[in-house]
Coordinates of C-alpha atoms in Angstrom, one line a residue:
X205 CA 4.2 8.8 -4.8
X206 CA 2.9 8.9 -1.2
X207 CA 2.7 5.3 -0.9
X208 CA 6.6 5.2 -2.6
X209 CA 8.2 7.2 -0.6
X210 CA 8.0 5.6 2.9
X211 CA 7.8 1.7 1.2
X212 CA 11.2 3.0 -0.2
X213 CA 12.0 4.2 3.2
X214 CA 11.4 1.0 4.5
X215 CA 13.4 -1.0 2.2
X216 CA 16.5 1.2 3.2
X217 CA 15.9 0.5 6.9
X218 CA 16.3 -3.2 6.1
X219 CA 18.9 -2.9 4.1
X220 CA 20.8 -0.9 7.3
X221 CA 19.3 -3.4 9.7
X222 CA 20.3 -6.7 8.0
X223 CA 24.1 -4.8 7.3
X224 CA 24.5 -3.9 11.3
X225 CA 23.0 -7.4 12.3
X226 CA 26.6 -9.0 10.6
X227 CA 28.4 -7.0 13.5
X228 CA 26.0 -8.1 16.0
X229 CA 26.1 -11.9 15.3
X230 CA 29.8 -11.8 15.9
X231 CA 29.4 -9.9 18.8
X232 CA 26.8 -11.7 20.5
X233 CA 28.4 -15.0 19.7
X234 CA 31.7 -14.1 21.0
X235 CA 30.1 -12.6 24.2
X236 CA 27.4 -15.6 24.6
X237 CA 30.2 -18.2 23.8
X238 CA 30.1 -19.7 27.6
X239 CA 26.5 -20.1 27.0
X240 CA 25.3 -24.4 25.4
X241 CA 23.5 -24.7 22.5
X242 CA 19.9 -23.5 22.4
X243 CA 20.4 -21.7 25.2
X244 CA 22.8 -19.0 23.5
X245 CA 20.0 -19.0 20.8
X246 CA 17.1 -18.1 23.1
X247 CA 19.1 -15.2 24.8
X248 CA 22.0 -13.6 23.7
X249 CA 21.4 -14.3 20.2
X250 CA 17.3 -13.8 20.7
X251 CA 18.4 -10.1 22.8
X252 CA 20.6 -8.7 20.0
X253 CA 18.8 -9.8 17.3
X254 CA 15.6 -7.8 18.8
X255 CA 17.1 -4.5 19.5
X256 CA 15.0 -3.5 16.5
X257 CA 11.4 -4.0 18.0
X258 CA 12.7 -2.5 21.5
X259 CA 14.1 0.3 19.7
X260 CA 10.7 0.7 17.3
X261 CA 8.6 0.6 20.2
X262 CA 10.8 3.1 22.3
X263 CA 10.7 5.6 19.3
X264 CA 7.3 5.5 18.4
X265 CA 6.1 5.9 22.1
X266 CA 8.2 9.1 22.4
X267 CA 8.0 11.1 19.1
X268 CA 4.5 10.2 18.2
X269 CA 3.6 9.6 21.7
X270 CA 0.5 8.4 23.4
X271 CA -1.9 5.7 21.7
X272 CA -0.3 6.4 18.4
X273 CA 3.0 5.3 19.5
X274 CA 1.5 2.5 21.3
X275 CA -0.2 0.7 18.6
X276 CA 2.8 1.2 16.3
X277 CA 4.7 -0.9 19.2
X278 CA 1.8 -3.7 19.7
X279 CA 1.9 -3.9 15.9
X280 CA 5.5 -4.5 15.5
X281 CA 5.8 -6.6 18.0
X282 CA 3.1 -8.9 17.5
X283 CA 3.7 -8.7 13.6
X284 CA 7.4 -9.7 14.4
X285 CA 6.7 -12.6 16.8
X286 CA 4.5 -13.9 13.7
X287 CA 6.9 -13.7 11.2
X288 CA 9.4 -15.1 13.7
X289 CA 7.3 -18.2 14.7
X290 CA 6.3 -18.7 11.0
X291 CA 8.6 -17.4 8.9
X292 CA 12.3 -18.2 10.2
X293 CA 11.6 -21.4 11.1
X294 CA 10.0 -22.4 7.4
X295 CA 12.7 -20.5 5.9
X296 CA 15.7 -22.2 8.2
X297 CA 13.9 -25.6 7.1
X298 CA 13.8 -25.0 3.5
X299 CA 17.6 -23.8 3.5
X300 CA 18.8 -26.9 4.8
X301 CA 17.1 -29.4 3.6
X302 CA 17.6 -31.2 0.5
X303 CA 21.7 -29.5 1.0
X304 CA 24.7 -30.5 2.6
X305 CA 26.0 -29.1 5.9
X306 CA 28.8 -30.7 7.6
X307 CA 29.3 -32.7 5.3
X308 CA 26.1 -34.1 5.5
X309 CA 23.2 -34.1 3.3
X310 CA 20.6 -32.9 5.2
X311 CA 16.6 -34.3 5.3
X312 CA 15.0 -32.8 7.9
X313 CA 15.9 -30.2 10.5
X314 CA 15.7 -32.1 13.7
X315 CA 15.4 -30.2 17.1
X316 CA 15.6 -31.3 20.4
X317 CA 11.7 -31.6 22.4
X318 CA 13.3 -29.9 25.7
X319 CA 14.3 -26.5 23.6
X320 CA 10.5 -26.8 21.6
X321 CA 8.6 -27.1 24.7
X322 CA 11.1 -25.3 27.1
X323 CA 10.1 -22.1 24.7
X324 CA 7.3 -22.7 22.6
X325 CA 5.2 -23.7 26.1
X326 CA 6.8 -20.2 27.6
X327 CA 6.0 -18.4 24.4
X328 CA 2.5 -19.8 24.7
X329 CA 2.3 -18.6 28.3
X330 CA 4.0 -15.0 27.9
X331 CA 0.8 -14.4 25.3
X332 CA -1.7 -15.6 27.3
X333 CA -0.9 -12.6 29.9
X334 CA 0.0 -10.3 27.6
X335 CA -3.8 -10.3 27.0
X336 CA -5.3 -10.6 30.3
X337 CA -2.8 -8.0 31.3
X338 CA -3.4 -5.6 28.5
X339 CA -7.3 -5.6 28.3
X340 CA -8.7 -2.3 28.8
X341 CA -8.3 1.2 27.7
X342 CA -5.8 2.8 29.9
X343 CA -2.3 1.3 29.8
X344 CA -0.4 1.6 33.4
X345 CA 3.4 1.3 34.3
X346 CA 2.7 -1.7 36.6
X347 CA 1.5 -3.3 33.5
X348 CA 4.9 -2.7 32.0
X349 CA 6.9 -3.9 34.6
X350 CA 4.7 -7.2 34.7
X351 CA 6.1 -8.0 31.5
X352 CA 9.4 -7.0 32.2
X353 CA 9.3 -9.6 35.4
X354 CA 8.1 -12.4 33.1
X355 CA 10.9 -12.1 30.9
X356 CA 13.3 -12.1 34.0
X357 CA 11.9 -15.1 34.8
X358 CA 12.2 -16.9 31.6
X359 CA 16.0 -15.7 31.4
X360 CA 16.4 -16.9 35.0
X361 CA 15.3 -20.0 33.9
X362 CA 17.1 -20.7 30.6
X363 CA 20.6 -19.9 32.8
X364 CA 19.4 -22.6 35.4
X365 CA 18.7 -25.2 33.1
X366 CA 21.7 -24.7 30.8
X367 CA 23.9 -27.2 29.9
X368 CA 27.6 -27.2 29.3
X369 CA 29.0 -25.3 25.9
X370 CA 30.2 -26.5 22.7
X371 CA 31.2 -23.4 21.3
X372 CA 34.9 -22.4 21.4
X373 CA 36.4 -18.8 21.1
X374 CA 38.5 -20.4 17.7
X375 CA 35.2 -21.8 15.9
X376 CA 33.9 -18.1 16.4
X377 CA 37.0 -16.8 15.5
X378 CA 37.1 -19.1 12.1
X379 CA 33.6 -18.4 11.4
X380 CA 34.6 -14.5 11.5
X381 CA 37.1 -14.7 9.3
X382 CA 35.5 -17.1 6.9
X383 CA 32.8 -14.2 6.7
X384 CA 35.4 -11.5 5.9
X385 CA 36.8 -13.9 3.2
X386 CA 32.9 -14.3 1.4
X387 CA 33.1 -10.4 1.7
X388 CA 36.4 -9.7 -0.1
X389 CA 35.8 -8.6 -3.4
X390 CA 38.1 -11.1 -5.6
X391 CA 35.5 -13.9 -4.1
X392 CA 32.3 -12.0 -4.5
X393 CA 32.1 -11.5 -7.9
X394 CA 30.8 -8.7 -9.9
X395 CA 27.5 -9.0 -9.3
X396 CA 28.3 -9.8 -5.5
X397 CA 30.1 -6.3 -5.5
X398 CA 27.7 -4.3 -7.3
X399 CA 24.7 -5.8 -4.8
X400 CA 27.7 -4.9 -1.6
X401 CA 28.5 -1.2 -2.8
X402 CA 24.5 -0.6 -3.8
X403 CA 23.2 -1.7 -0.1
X404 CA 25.6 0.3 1.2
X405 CA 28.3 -2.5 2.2
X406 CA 31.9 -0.1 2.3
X407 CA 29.9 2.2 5.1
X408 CA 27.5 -0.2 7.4
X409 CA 29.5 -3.4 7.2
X410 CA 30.5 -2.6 11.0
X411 CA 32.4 -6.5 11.0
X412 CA 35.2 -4.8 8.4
X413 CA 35.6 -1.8 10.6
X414 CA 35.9 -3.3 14.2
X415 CA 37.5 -6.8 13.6
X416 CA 40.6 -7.3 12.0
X417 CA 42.9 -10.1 12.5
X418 CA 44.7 -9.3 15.8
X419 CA 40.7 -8.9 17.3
X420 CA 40.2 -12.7 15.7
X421 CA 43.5 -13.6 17.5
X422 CA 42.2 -11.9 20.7
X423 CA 38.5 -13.7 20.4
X424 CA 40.8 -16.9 21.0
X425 CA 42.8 -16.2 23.7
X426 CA 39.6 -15.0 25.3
X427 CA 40.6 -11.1 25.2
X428 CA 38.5 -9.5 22.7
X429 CA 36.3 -6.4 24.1
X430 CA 32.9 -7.5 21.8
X431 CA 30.8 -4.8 23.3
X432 CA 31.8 -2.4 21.6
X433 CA 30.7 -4.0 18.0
X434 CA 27.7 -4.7 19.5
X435 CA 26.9 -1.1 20.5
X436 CA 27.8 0.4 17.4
X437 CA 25.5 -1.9 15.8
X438 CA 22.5 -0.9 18.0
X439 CA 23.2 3.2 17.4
X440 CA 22.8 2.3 13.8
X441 CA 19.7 -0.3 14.1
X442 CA 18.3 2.8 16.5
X443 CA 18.8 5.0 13.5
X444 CA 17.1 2.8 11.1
X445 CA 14.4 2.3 13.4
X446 CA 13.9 6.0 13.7
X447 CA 13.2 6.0 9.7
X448 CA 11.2 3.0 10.2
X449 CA 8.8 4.8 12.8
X450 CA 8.4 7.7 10.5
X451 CA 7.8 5.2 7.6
X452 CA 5.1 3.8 9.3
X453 CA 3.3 7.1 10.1
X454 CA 3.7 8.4 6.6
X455 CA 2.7 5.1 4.7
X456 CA -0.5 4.9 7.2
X457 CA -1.7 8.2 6.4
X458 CA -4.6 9.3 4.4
X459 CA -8.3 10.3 4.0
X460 CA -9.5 7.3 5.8
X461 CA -7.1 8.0 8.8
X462 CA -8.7 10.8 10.3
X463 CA -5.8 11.2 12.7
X464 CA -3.6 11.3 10.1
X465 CA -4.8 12.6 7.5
X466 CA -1.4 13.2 5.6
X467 CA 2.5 13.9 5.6
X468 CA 4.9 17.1 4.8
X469 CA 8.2 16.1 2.6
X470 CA 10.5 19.4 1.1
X471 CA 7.3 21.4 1.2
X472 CA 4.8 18.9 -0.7
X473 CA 1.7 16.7 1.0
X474 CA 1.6 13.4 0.4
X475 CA -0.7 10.7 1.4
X476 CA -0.3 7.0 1.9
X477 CA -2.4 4.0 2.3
X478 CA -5.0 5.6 4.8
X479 CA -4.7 2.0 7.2
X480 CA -4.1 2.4 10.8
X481 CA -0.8 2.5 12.3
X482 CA -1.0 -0.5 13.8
X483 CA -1.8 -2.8 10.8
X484 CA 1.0 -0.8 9.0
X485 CA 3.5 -2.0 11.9
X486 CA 2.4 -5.3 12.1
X487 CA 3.2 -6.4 8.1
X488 CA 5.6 -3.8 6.9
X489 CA 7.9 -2.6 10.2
X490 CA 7.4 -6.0 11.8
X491 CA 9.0 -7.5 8.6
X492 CA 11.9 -4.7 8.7
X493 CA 13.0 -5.5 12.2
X494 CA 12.8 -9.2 11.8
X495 CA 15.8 -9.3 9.2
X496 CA 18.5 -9.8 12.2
X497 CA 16.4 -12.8 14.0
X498 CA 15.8 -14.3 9.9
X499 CA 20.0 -14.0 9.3
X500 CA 21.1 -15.4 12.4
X501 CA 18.3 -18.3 12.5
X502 CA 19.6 -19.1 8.9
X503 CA 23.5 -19.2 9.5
X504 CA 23.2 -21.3 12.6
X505 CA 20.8 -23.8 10.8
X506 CA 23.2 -24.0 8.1
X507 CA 26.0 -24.1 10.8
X508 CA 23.8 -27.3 11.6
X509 CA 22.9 -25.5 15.1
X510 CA 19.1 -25.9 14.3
X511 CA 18.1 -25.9 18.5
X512 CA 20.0 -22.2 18.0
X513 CA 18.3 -21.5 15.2
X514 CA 14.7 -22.4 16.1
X515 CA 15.3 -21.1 20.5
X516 CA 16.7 -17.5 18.7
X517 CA 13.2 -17.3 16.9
X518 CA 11.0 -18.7 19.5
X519 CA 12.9 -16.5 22.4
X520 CA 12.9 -13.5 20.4
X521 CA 9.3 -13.4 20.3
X522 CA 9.1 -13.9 24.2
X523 CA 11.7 -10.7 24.3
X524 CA 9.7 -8.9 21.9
X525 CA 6.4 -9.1 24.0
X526 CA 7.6 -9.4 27.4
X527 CA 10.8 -6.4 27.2
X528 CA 10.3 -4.7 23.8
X529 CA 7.2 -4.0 25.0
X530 CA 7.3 -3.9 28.2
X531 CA 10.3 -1.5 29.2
X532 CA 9.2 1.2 26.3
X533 CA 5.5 1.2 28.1
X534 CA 7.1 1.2 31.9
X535 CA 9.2 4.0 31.2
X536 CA 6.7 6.2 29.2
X537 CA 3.9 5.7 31.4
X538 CA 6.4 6.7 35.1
X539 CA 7.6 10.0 32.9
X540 CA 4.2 10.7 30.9
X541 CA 1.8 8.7 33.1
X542 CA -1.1 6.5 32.0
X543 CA -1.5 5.8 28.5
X544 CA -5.4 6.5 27.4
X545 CA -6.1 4.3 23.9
X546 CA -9.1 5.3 21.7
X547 CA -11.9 2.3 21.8
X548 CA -10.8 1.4 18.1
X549 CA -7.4 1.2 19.0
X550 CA -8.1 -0.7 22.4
X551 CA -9.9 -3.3 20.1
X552 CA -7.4 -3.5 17.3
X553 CA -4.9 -4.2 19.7
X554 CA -7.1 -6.6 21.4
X555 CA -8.2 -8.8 18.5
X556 CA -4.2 -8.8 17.5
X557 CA -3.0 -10.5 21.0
X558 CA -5.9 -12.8 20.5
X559 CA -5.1 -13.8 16.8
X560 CA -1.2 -14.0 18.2
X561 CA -2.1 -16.0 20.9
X562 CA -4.2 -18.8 18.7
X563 CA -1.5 -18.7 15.6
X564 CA 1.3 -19.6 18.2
X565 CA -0.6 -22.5 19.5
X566 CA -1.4 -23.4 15.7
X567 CA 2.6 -23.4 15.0
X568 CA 3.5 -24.8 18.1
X569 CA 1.3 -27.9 16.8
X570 CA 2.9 -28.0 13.7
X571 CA 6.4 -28.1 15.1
X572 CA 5.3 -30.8 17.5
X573 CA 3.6 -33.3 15.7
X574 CA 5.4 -35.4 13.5
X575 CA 8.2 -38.1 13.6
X576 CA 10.7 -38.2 16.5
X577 CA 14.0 -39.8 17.0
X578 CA 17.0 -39.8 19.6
X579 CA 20.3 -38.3 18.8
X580 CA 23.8 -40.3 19.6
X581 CA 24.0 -38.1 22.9
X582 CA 20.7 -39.7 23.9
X583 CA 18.3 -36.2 23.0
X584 CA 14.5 -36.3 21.8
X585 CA 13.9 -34.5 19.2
X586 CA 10.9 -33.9 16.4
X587 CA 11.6 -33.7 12.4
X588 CA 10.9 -30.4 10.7
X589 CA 10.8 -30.9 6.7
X590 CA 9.8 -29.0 4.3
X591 CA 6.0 -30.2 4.5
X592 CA 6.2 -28.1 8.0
X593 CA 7.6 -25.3 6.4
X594 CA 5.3 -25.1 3.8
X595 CA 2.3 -25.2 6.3
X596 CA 4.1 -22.1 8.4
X597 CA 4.0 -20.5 5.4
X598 CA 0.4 -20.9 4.6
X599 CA -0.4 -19.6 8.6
X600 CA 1.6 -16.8 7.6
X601 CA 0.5 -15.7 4.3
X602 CA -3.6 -16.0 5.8
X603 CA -2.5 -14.0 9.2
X604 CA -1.7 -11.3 6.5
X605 CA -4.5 -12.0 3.8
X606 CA -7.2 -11.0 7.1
X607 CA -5.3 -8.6 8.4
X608 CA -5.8 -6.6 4.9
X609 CA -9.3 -8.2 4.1
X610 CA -10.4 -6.6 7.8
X611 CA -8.9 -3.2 6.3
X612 CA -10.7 -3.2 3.3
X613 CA -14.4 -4.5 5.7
X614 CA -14.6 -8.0 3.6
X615 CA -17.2 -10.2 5.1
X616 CA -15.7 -13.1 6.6
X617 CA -12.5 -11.2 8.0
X618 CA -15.2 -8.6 10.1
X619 CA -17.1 -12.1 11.4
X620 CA -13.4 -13.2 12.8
X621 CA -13.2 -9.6 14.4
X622 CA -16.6 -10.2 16.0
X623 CA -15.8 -13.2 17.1
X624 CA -12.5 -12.1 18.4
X625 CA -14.7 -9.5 20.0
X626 CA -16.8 -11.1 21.7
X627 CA -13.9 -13.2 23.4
X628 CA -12.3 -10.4 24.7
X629 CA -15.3 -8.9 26.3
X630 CA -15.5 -12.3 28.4
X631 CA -12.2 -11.4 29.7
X632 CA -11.3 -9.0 33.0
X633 CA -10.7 -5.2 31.5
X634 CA -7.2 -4.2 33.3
X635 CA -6.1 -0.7 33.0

């Protein structure tokens, strides 16, 4: 029951994450609608879809505080920028292909080379100095701000290099109420409205609430307020993420954590899987607050925007470990100062930017080798089929088959840790 209770938990949060992200694609589409293809993706739509990790990482630094906190946020969001750079993508890929979208049958998902390298070269680059920056012991808020600069930088750029839109107020209008029309009961079905009234549809659908049709006749005249469906959607992903933090504390407890030993629920003691918080965060809450970036990646790609779909994955990871971990660490450290890690943890966290780092570059490959062509409008692009998605998968699913194995001390997962080790210790210790 100790290991029940906060997977349950878990499952709920995603459940109220994936509900508020339907509010925030409208939003963030509607607000980002001056923004060109690809661009849109790896900003606006990469920002909102990532409130989740910030929000995680904010909330674990400040109620469980100190190390704790910390490794909860490096877990989550270097467990999310995985499952973002593997997962989406494969499942984007495997949605499309083999179907018909615009009225095309679709057989491969081909994105353009200047939005693959533009952020797959800047992901690459983010993680290289997230672990030079973050190699030592004591975590500083220079060290946050760093990383809030980089991602300044990378937004600064994507604006500079933008290219004129394609989107119109009315296609995000029509999209909205094509949406609200798959929602209505008559067209849903009955299993489609047991499914909407058990994960809580009538309360958290936030699209029903704040957009009727005078707001869809507003988005296109241009005189829609969206900011206001976008920040009800982050107060509830906050509170989901607040249950999410607590999940992850509960469901890492036990004998083996001699921090945390165990949890207190109406007066009973429970125990969970005794693993450190970070390896908790980075397959279970990572997961949970990737359900926004995996539902937006997946409508555009079937919306046959697949440099959206693929920039919103790729430049949510560089917001996850440039601001979502950067901000929560800057402002902890100027209110709380310095952050002191435990060696174990200082190593955990270590070998985890390494293995990030070298499972980027391993996706990166994948998504760049292979056959290339050139679109009417003259733009380079690279297949993805499902061969592709089938390899992401396979990085994935052995990123999470070590990460356990090194829990449980099986031989060849403690040689990669050693290895990792060893690699670190040639770097400079900052901090």
């Amino acid at each position: 029951m100790g290991i029940v209770i906060p997977l349950v938990l878990i499952f709920i949060t995603c459940l109220i994450i994936w509900r508020a992200c339907d509010g925030f694609e409208i939003a963030s589409e509607y607000i980002g609608r001056n923004l060109s293809e690809g661009v849109r993706g790896g900003t606006i739509n990469a920002i909102s879809s990532s409130i989740p990790e910030l929000f995680t990482t904010l909330i674990a630094l400040f109620v469980l505080s100190d190390h704790e906190g910390f490794s909860i946020g490096i877990g989550t969001t270097a467990g999310s920028a995985l499952f973002n750079g593997m997962i989406i993508p494969a499942v984007c890929i495997l949605s499309v292909v083999g179907f018909v979208v615009m009225g095309t049958r679709v057989t491969s998902v081909n994105v353009s080379l200047r939005v693959l390298l533009r952020d797959g070269l800047s992901l690459i680059f983010c993680e290289f100095i997230l672990i030079l920056l973050i190699n030592g012991e004591q975590l500083h808020w220079w060290q946050g701000l760093t990383l809030i600069l980089l991602y300044v930088t990378y937004l600064i750029t994507m604006l500079k290099t933008m290219r004129p839109s394609a989107n119109s107020p009315d296609n995000i209008a029509d999209e909205s109420e094509a949406d609200a029309e798959e929602e209505d009961e008559s067209t849903r079905g009955w299993i489609g409205n047991l499914f909407y009234w058990l994960s809580g549809g009538p309360a958290l659908d936030l699209e029903r609430w704040f957009v009727k049709d005078h707001h869809r006749e507003q988005m296109k005249q241009e005189t829609w307020n969206g900011w206001w469906l976008l920040l009800s959607s982050t107060g509830v992903i906050a509170a989901a993420c607040w249950g999410l933090v607590l999940a992850c504390e509960w469901l890492g407890s036990g004998a083996a954590n001699a921090e945390n030993p165990s949890y207190q629920l109406f007066g009973q003691t429970f125990e969970g899987l005794g693993m450190p918080a970070m390896f908790v965060a980075v397959i279970f809450a990572s997961m949970a607050t990737s359900v926004p970036d995996t539902v937006m990646s997946i409508r555009d790609a079937r919306d046959g925007d697949y440099d959206d779909a693929v920039a919103n994955a790729l430049g949510s990871n560089i917001f996850d470990i440039c601001f979502a971990l950067g901000f929560p660490l800057f402002l902890y450290t100027m209110i709380h100062g310095p952050i002191q890690m435990a060696p174990e943890v200082a190593q955990q966290s270590g070998e985890l930017r390494l293995f990030l780092f070298f499972l980027t570059i391993v996706g990166f490959l994948i998504y760049y080798i292979g056959k290339r062509g050139v679109s009417a409008d003259g733009t380079r692009y690279v297949e993805l089929k499902r061969g592709k998605a089938f390899a992401l998968l396979t990085v994935y699913a052995l990123f999470v088959l070590h990460i356990l194995a090194l829990e449980n001390d099986i031989g060849f997962a403690q040689q990669i840790s050693d290895r990792l080790q060893l690699l670190l210790q040639k770097l400079p210790a900052i901090g």
